[in-house]
Amino acid sequence: MYSFFIRRVLATIPVLGMVAIFVFFMLRMTPGDPAAVLAGDNGTPQQIEEIRESLGLNEPIPIQLGIYLADILRGDLGQSYFFKRDVTELIGLRVEPTLALASTTLILTILVAVPLGVIAAFRRGTWLDRGVMGFSVLGFSIPIFVLGYILMYVFAMELKMFPVQGYKSIFEGFGPFIHRLVLPSIALSVIYIALIARITRASVLEVLGEDYIRTAYAKGLPRRVVLMKHALRNAAIPIVTVIGIGVALLIGGVVVTESVFNIPGLGRLTVDAVLGRDYPTIQALILVFSFTYVFINLMVDLTYTLLDPRIRY
Amino acid sequence: MSAENSEEPVLQVRGLSVELPKGTDRTYAVEEISYEVRPREIVCLVGESGSGKSVSAFSVMGLLPEGQLTAVAGEVLLQGENILEASEERLRALRCTRMSMIFQEPMTALNPVMTCGDQIDEVLDYHTDMGQAERRAKILDIMEQVRLPDPEKMIDAYPHQLSGGQRQRIMIAMALVLDPVLLIADEPTTALDVTTQAQILKLIKELQTDHGTGVLFITHDFGVVAEIADRVAVMQWGRIVEFGTREDVLSRPREAYTQMLISSVPSMTPRKRGGVTDAKPVLRTRDLNMVYGSSGFLRRDRKVHAAKDVSIEVRRGETLGVVGESGSGKSTVARCIARLIDPTSGEIFIDDDDIARLGVGKLRSHRRRTQIIFQDPYRSLNPRRRIGDSIIEGPTNYGTSVAEAFERARELMALVNLDPNSLDRYPHQFSGGQRQRICIARALAMEPELLIADEAVSALDVSVQAQVLELLDDIREKLDLAMLFITHDLRVAAQVCDRLAVMSKGEVVEYGPAGEIFNNPQHEYTRELFAAAPGRDWEFGKFVA
Amino acid sequence: MSQIQETHGDVSSLVDAAAEADASSRKLSIWERLLQDKSVVIGGSIMAFMVLLSIMAPLLGTMDPSEIDPTYRNKTPGFEKVWTDEDDKEQSWAFRMGTDTLGRDTYSRVIYGTQVSLIVGITVAALSISLGLVIGMFAGYIRWLDGLVMRVMDGLMAIPGILLAIALVSLSSAGLDTVILAITIPEVPRVVRLVRSIVLSIREEPYVEAAISTGTRLHLILYRHVLPNTVAPLIVQGTYIVASAILVEAILSFLGAGIPPEIPTWGNIMAEGRVLFRIFPHNILFPGIFLAITVLAVNMLGDGLRDTLDPRLEKRT
């Protein structure tokens, strides 16, 4: 058990290393002179040279890679061209809104999606099931930004129930904080809810076909007990797994949602950095987002041991 | 014993018909079947796959899948109460209190995330008013009764920590804890090894006598029937063709179908054969070892010695049987010899060539000399290819022209008693037994010297099994092949093997002429294995007029 | 009788066994089964309609989608432009979906935008399926390669897809080919995993072992026995990739990190409409509806294909 924890934690190291190396080579493998690309169409030769110098592009590749990895390990993610400050510091300033948005979305998703999926599975083939499945296909298909604008139009502009855009820190009071997060969280959670509801339904249905469910019925247990006690816990692992994997969707969605609702978080920072061709910042953000993603999935794997006594690796 | 048993039956099934979904090849899963189970008796429902025996058991429990199978006529009376008309609530109340059921797969029938104790406790908690301490005492008591070792510990164990036999004991404990009048056992020992099977059968018999339970026992195995049945109902295509006492049905069957079925059961007495030849060995293995498993960083070594110093030989024209329970390493040996896996050490001589270590390239020229037939006829043929293409694949690999290979395939089809004109059909158009014949034809197309049959008849119904066995034996004789026959079934082994290797835990514990081993087993394990074979004292097919 | 919906292993397999015997005579062809599936029919029809729309764009009462007309900026849907031509005849043009801040006809841009979306969706699916198929086959069959390839794929999968695409586009000069490539790369590992898992399970099948022991060479085993098993799952997966690629392309364009703004794509039209969204929501609404309907249609098609071609796929991914 203990060794499982350690091995699972160690197993993330090659993945993280791989991510870091990708990010490194992504810049170096682009066709043409990366420095020229970064300088943009109007870059002067002097600017290009400066960029080359600051990125250490004049060094041989292995040395560049070594420096780059050592910097990451020290927590030094470089200097932003666009914002003219330490990227680490910049990320620190922008992290709160993103964390807030992601957390509310995650909570909303789990609270809505799991019951929806369970109900759909229990009432398989009924209009309720078809409704949930229909919503799920729809949820996968509506682009977050279209949904965001529709929500904004209806609930903020027409009904005036919520502020149109913006963000207030939780330190300025919980009321205004949560008030501004309602619409973005809904917009962001729809695709995630679609995913989790679907997988919940599928897992529960699969479990309901298992032999031990038949045993439970043969014991004379009522349907409700069979479902809640026997089916749900066995269906939990795939559900939790997909909640973890779905965080990738969430991260992609954060970038869009923050742009639509004008939330000054890491997603907005990403877009600004891309538009400003601020490569050190883009690089750092990819690392931060990917590392977070890997970390969350590590946590998910570790919860397996709580859910299933068979897992002892 | 049933003759003196004139009590009111606990279960009476009268004229029961269960309808299959529309569009199936027959209308009823079971049709107008009637039988009864009296207290303290075991009634065996026996039949081949698709005969409807399981459906009739599930209808009694009210567990037929809704929308797929519906009881449309007849009645099922549990102590006089018609189950078919009972409300869902009433059915629930009856389950586990008056009627209980145990299933075929003990591995999957228990909830993997609940402790065994909790799963038994659920029955008590739901059906009785007992307090917690009282329930615990009762659970420990029933666990004692089903002879689980160390109940105090077992009560907190999860199913995966138990062996298959132990799990089936938990199921039995769960079923009998509230003393039902009827126990339905649906092939409860089919998934178990023969020695475990013997223990479970004995346990069911004992508990049933002690508690006075009536048992409806579903099985396909006439050995089991001979071992435990008081009365027997034989089913075919959804109908009961014969119902009577064990002695009547097994020794004096009235119906031709029953006679055919029982005659198909291979005898435990080894067949007199040509005798062991001294022809040149086609296959010799010397100290063959196969070790599976990985050791890794921070990981416990999990090495499994699947085959340990196995040295066997098969001569031209003779059949060597390798028998053993699951996990004995018999299939591992077969797969090493066919070089589907690479042995860890040792030598494998085909004639005089050691193929144990040959690389892919060199091995290829030796491949055609050894051919293998697998257990599962449904997965042994590529479902997307015409069977003709499957048969000629081998010869064309070695340069035979397609036309020539097809000509040969037609001859082989005739040899395995199939229509040579059906080469352009797909596997799904054939039954399991026919597919196994096609696989034999495919193997023979290579003109092998050694034919390996890896549990090749185990998945087949007993009547089909008898035909395929006969075919294999025929072919061996006609083509003067060496045959390596892997099986867990001692009856089958007794009929086709000249020599026998008994394997246990990766080792060959006894090796010699089949007749000698059957008549006078030397090794303790062999004796245990033979003693466990159900119905071993029953001579099937010797009918009394 | 019991009201249990869920099937029970033994009994249902018994029903199967009984049903199987004459399966051959009743077996519907794949096409018949597809046409019986509602999702396939609805999704397929909408897709066919969209393809038609994109091919016939010039014939559908459109004007040049990039023609800028400063006098007709920010007009609401239905606004009529009236002018007199050289022959002193009065001409009129209705902006069915209004115009954008540069005075371009939104209707024309939306119709032409269909082309880009479909091209991106289909090309990305074709590319990622072919790449993933090749890599996955090798990884599944060559043991030493497997570890290495899967480590690389794990690394790629650890970077959230949209983020990776944004980064890739931002590095190169924006253009259709760059965008396609940037969307393809994050999709490849998923295909590789799918193909590899199929290869790993098929190579355990007795019929593959039988082929090995009859001396069939590796490339023939892959071609005859393994490859056909990947077709159905890959068609289904490919359909889903079309949907997600169309969405990601729109997101990239919307964020300004995609196809150059002068090319009419749904994402670009919406990006254009962002600024004045509060007053003129039509520039987001119309392309948004087209985008949502198209993606919905592709997803429905995917679900239907999965149900008919490969019912086990949901478990596998």
PDB file of C-alpha atoms in Angstrom, chain B residues 211-343:
ATOM      1  CA  HIS B 211     -31.495 -28.540   7.398  1.00  0.00           C
ATOM      2  CA  GLY B 212     -34.046 -30.602   5.479  1.00  0.00           C
ATOM      3  CA  THR B 213     -33.725 -28.293   2.483  1.00  0.00           C
ATOM      4  CA  GLY B 214     -35.089 -29.234  -0.921  1.00  0.00           C
ATOM      5  CA  VAL B 215     -32.470 -28.586  -3.598  1.00  0.00           C
ATOM      6  CA  LEU B 216     -32.959 -27.831  -7.279  1.00  0.00           C
ATOM      7  CA  PHE B 217     -29.542 -28.443  -8.784  1.00  0.00           C
ATOM      8  CA  ILE B 218     -28.831 -27.333 -12.348  1.00  0.00           C
ATOM      9  CA  THR B 219     -25.937 -29.013 -14.113  1.00  0.00           C
ATOM     10  CA  HIS B 220     -24.696 -30.226 -17.468  1.00  0.00           C
ATOM     11  CA  ASP B 221     -22.455 -32.853 -15.901  1.00  0.00           C
ATOM     12  CA  PHE B 222     -23.783 -36.383 -15.548  1.00  0.00           C
ATOM     13  CA  GLY B 223     -20.961 -37.175 -13.155  1.00  0.00           C
ATOM     14  CA  VAL B 224     -22.403 -34.618 -10.773  1.00  0.00           C
ATOM     15  CA  VAL B 225     -25.889 -36.014 -11.324  1.00  0.00           C
ATOM     16  CA  ALA B 226     -24.724 -39.501 -10.438  1.00  0.00           C
ATOM     17  CA  GLU B 227     -22.994 -38.106  -7.372  1.00  0.00           C
ATOM     18  CA  ILE B 228     -25.794 -36.193  -5.692  1.00  0.00           C
ATOM     19  CA  ALA B 229     -29.185 -36.474  -7.373  1.00  0.00           C
ATOM     20  CA  ASP B 230     -32.240 -38.137  -5.867  1.00  0.00           C
ATOM     21  CA  ARG B 231     -34.339 -37.394  -8.893  1.00  0.00           C
ATOM     22  CA  VAL B 232     -33.387 -36.146 -12.328  1.00  0.00           C
ATOM     23  CA  ALA B 233     -35.163 -34.059 -14.956  1.00  0.00           C
ATOM     24  CA  VAL B 234     -33.556 -34.173 -18.406  1.00  0.00           C
ATOM     25  CA  MET B 235     -34.147 -31.112 -20.578  1.00  0.00           C
ATOM     26  CA  GLN B 236     -33.855 -30.605 -24.302  1.00  0.00           C
ATOM     27  CA  TRP B 237     -34.891 -27.543 -26.319  1.00  0.00           C
ATOM     28  CA  GLY B 238     -36.963 -26.109 -23.511  1.00  0.00           C
ATOM     29  CA  ARG B 239     -38.842 -29.288 -22.679  1.00  0.00           C
ATOM     30  CA  ILE B 240     -38.421 -31.878 -20.005  1.00  0.00           C
ATOM     31  CA  VAL B 241     -37.989 -35.124 -21.873  1.00  0.00           C
ATOM     32  CA  GLU B 242     -37.681 -37.365 -18.878  1.00  0.00           C
ATOM     33  CA  PHE B 243     -38.208 -37.037 -15.118  1.00  0.00           C
ATOM     34  CA  GLY B 244     -37.555 -39.831 -12.665  1.00  0.00           C
ATOM     35  CA  THR B 245     -35.328 -41.186  -9.936  1.00  0.00           C
ATOM     36  CA  ARG B 246     -31.595 -41.198 -10.463  1.00  0.00           C
ATOM     37  CA  GLU B 247     -31.488 -44.948 -10.887  1.00  0.00           C
ATOM     38  CA  ASP B 248     -34.315 -44.944 -13.397  1.00  0.00           C
ATOM     39  CA  VAL B 249     -32.968 -42.122 -15.532  1.00  0.00           C
ATOM     40  CA  LEU B 250     -29.318 -43.126 -15.524  1.00  0.00           C
ATOM     41  CA  SER B 251     -29.758 -46.903 -15.805  1.00  0.00           C
ATOM     42  CA  ARG B 252     -33.111 -47.309 -17.507  1.00  0.00           C
ATOM     43  CA  PRO B 253     -33.654 -44.191 -19.623  1.00  0.00           C
ATOM     44  CA  ARG B 254     -36.859 -44.387 -21.618  1.00  0.00           C
ATOM     45  CA  GLU B 255     -36.150 -41.663 -24.153  1.00  0.00           C
ATOM     46  CA  ALA B 256     -33.711 -41.955 -27.026  1.00  0.00           C
ATOM     47  CA  TYR B 257     -32.352 -38.478 -26.283  1.00  0.00           C
ATOM     48  CA  THR B 258     -31.518 -39.382 -22.710  1.00  0.00           C
ATOM     49  CA  GLN B 259     -29.892 -42.593 -23.847  1.00  0.00           C
ATOM     50  CA  MET B 260     -27.803 -40.716 -26.373  1.00  0.00           C
ATOM     51  CA  LEU B 261     -26.720 -38.122 -23.810  1.00  0.00           C
ATOM     52  CA  ILE B 262     -25.740 -40.667 -21.221  1.00  0.00           C
ATOM     53  CA  SER B 263     -23.918 -42.844 -23.732  1.00  0.00           C
ATOM     54  CA  SER B 264     -21.867 -39.793 -24.725  1.00  0.00           C
ATOM     55  CA  VAL B 265     -20.433 -39.431 -21.222  1.00  0.00           C
ATOM     56  CA  PRO B 266     -16.872 -40.742 -21.440  1.00  0.00           C
ATOM     57  CA  SER B 267     -16.116 -43.584 -19.072  1.00  0.00           C
ATOM     58  CA  MET B 268     -13.582 -43.325 -16.264  1.00  0.00           C
ATOM     59  CA  THR B 269     -12.292 -46.750 -17.205  1.00  0.00           C
ATOM     60  CA  PRO B 270      -9.468 -46.259 -19.679  1.00  0.00           C
ATOM     61  CA  ARG B 271     -10.197 -47.667 -23.076  1.00  0.00           C
ATOM     62  CA  LYS B 272      -8.134 -50.618 -24.228  1.00  0.00           C
ATOM     63  CA  ARG B 273      -5.819 -49.208 -26.827  1.00  0.00           C
ATOM     64  CA  GLY B 274      -3.185 -50.435 -29.217  1.00  0.00           C
ATOM     65  CA  GLY B 275      -0.704 -50.317 -26.425  1.00  0.00           C
ATOM     66  CA  VAL B 276       2.283 -48.107 -25.975  1.00  0.00           C
ATOM     67  CA  THR B 277       4.458 -48.155 -29.058  1.00  0.00           C
ATOM     68  CA  ASP B 278       8.192 -47.854 -29.193  1.00  0.00           C
ATOM     69  CA  ALA B 279       8.181 -45.671 -32.288  1.00  0.00           C
ATOM     70  CA  LYS B 280      10.569 -42.759 -32.456  1.00  0.00           C
ATOM     71  CA  PRO B 281       9.517 -39.787 -30.335  1.00  0.00           C
ATOM     72  CA  VAL B 282       8.309 -36.831 -32.375  1.00  0.00           C
ATOM     73  CA  LEU B 283       8.463 -34.519 -29.382  1.00  0.00           C
ATOM     74  CA  ARG B 284      10.838 -34.575 -26.473  1.00  0.00           C
ATOM     75  CA  THR B 285      11.156 -31.881 -23.850  1.00  0.00           C
ATOM     76  CA  ARG B 286      13.977 -31.831 -21.374  1.00  0.00           C
ATOM     77  CA  ASP B 287      13.770 -29.806 -18.144  1.00  0.00           C
ATOM     78  CA  LEU B 288      11.388 -27.319 -19.629  1.00  0.00           C
ATOM     79  CA  ASN B 289      10.878 -24.303 -17.366  1.00  0.00           C
ATOM     80  CA  MET B 290       8.612 -21.337 -17.658  1.00  0.00           C
ATOM     81  CA  VAL B 291       8.747 -18.557 -15.103  1.00  0.00           C
ATOM     82  CA  TYR B 292       6.271 -15.729 -15.387  1.00  0.00           C
ATOM     83  CA  GLY B 293       6.356 -12.539 -13.532  1.00  0.00           C
ATOM     84  CA  SER B 294       8.085  -9.333 -12.925  1.00  0.00           C
ATOM     85  CA  SER B 295      10.212  -7.924 -10.270  1.00  0.00           C
ATOM     86  CA  GLY B 296      10.507  -4.231 -10.121  1.00  0.00           C
ATOM     87  CA  PHE B 297      11.442  -1.220  -8.173  1.00  0.00           C
ATOM     88  CA  LEU B 298       9.672  -1.162  -4.796  1.00  0.00           C
ATOM     89  CA  ARG B 299       7.545  -4.056  -5.904  1.00  0.00           C
ATOM     90  CA  ARG B 300       7.299  -7.462  -4.374  1.00  0.00           C
ATOM     91  CA  ASP B 301       8.688 -10.138  -6.646  1.00  0.00           C
ATOM     92  CA  ARG B 302       5.819 -11.930  -8.215  1.00  0.00           C
ATOM     93  CA  LYS B 303       7.426 -14.880  -9.881  1.00  0.00           C
ATOM     94  CA  VAL B 304       5.235 -17.761 -10.874  1.00  0.00           C
ATOM     95  CA  HIS B 305       6.991 -20.950 -11.755  1.00  0.00           C
ATOM     96  CA  ALA B 306       4.338 -22.125 -14.221  1.00  0.00           C
ATOM     97  CA  ALA B 307       6.323 -25.096 -15.495  1.00  0.00           C
ATOM     98  CA  LYS B 308       9.070 -26.767 -13.525  1.00  0.00           C
ATOM     99  CA  ASP B 309      11.552 -29.148 -15.152  1.00  0.00           C
ATOM    100  CA  VAL B 310       8.982 -30.739 -17.413  1.00  0.00           C
ATOM    101  CA  SER B 311      10.369 -33.679 -19.376  1.00  0.00           C
ATOM    102  CA  ILE B 312       7.892 -35.526 -21.548  1.00  0.00           C
ATOM    103  CA  GLU B 313       7.891 -37.270 -24.902  1.00  0.00           C
ATOM    104  CA  VAL B 314       5.292 -38.146 -27.508  1.00  0.00           C
ATOM    105  CA  ARG B 315       5.825 -40.871 -30.077  1.00  0.00           C
ATOM    106  CA  ARG B 316       4.444 -41.112 -33.546  1.00  0.00           C
ATOM    107  CA  GLY B 317       0.925 -42.525 -33.509  1.00  0.00           C
ATOM    108  CA  GLU B 318       0.355 -42.112 -29.786  1.00  0.00           C
ATOM    109  CA  THR B 319      -1.499 -39.639 -27.622  1.00  0.00           C
ATOM    110  CA  LEU B 320       0.050 -38.198 -24.517  1.00  0.00           C
ATOM    111  CA  GLY B 321      -2.494 -36.700 -22.162  1.00  0.00           C
ATOM    112  CA  VAL B 322      -1.483 -33.914 -19.809  1.00  0.00           C
ATOM    113  CA  VAL B 323      -4.028 -33.633 -17.015  1.00  0.00           C
ATOM    114  CA  GLY B 324      -4.216 -31.273 -14.077  1.00  0.00           C
ATOM    115  CA  GLU B 325      -6.321 -28.610 -12.437  1.00  0.00           C
ATOM    116  CA  SER B 326      -6.280 -24.948 -13.366  1.00  0.00           C
ATOM    117  CA  GLY B 327      -2.937 -23.389 -12.660  1.00  0.00           C
ATOM    118  CA  SER B 328      -1.120 -26.716 -12.888  1.00  0.00           C
ATOM    119  CA  GLY B 329       0.887 -25.444 -15.858  1.00  0.00           C
ATOM    120  CA  LYS B 330      -0.491 -27.844 -18.443  1.00  0.00           C
ATOM    121  CA  SER B 331      -1.441 -25.135 -20.930  1.00  0.00           C
ATOM    122  CA  THR B 332       1.852 -23.339 -20.349  1.00  0.00           C
ATOM    123  CA  VAL B 333       3.678 -26.486 -21.431  1.00  0.00           C
ATOM    124  CA  ALA B 334       1.525 -26.737 -24.552  1.00  0.00           C
ATOM    125  CA  ARG B 335       2.091 -23.103 -25.460  1.00  0.00           C
ATOM    126  CA  CYS B 336       5.854 -23.431 -24.948  1.00  0.00           C
ATOM    127  CA  ILE B 337       5.973 -26.446 -27.238  1.00  0.00           C
ATOM    128  CA  ALA B 338       3.955 -24.577 -29.876  1.00  0.00           C
ATOM    129  CA  ARG B 339       6.375 -21.675 -29.266  1.00  0.00           C
ATOM    130  CA  LEU B 340       3.547 -19.239 -28.696  1.00  0.00           C
ATOM    131  CA  ILE B 341       5.510 -18.268 -25.618  1.00  0.00           C
ATOM    132  CA  ASP B 342       9.239 -18.486 -25.072  1.00  0.00           C
ATOM    133  CA  PRO B 343      10.299 -20.986 -22.406  1.00  0.00           C
TER     134      PRO B 343
END
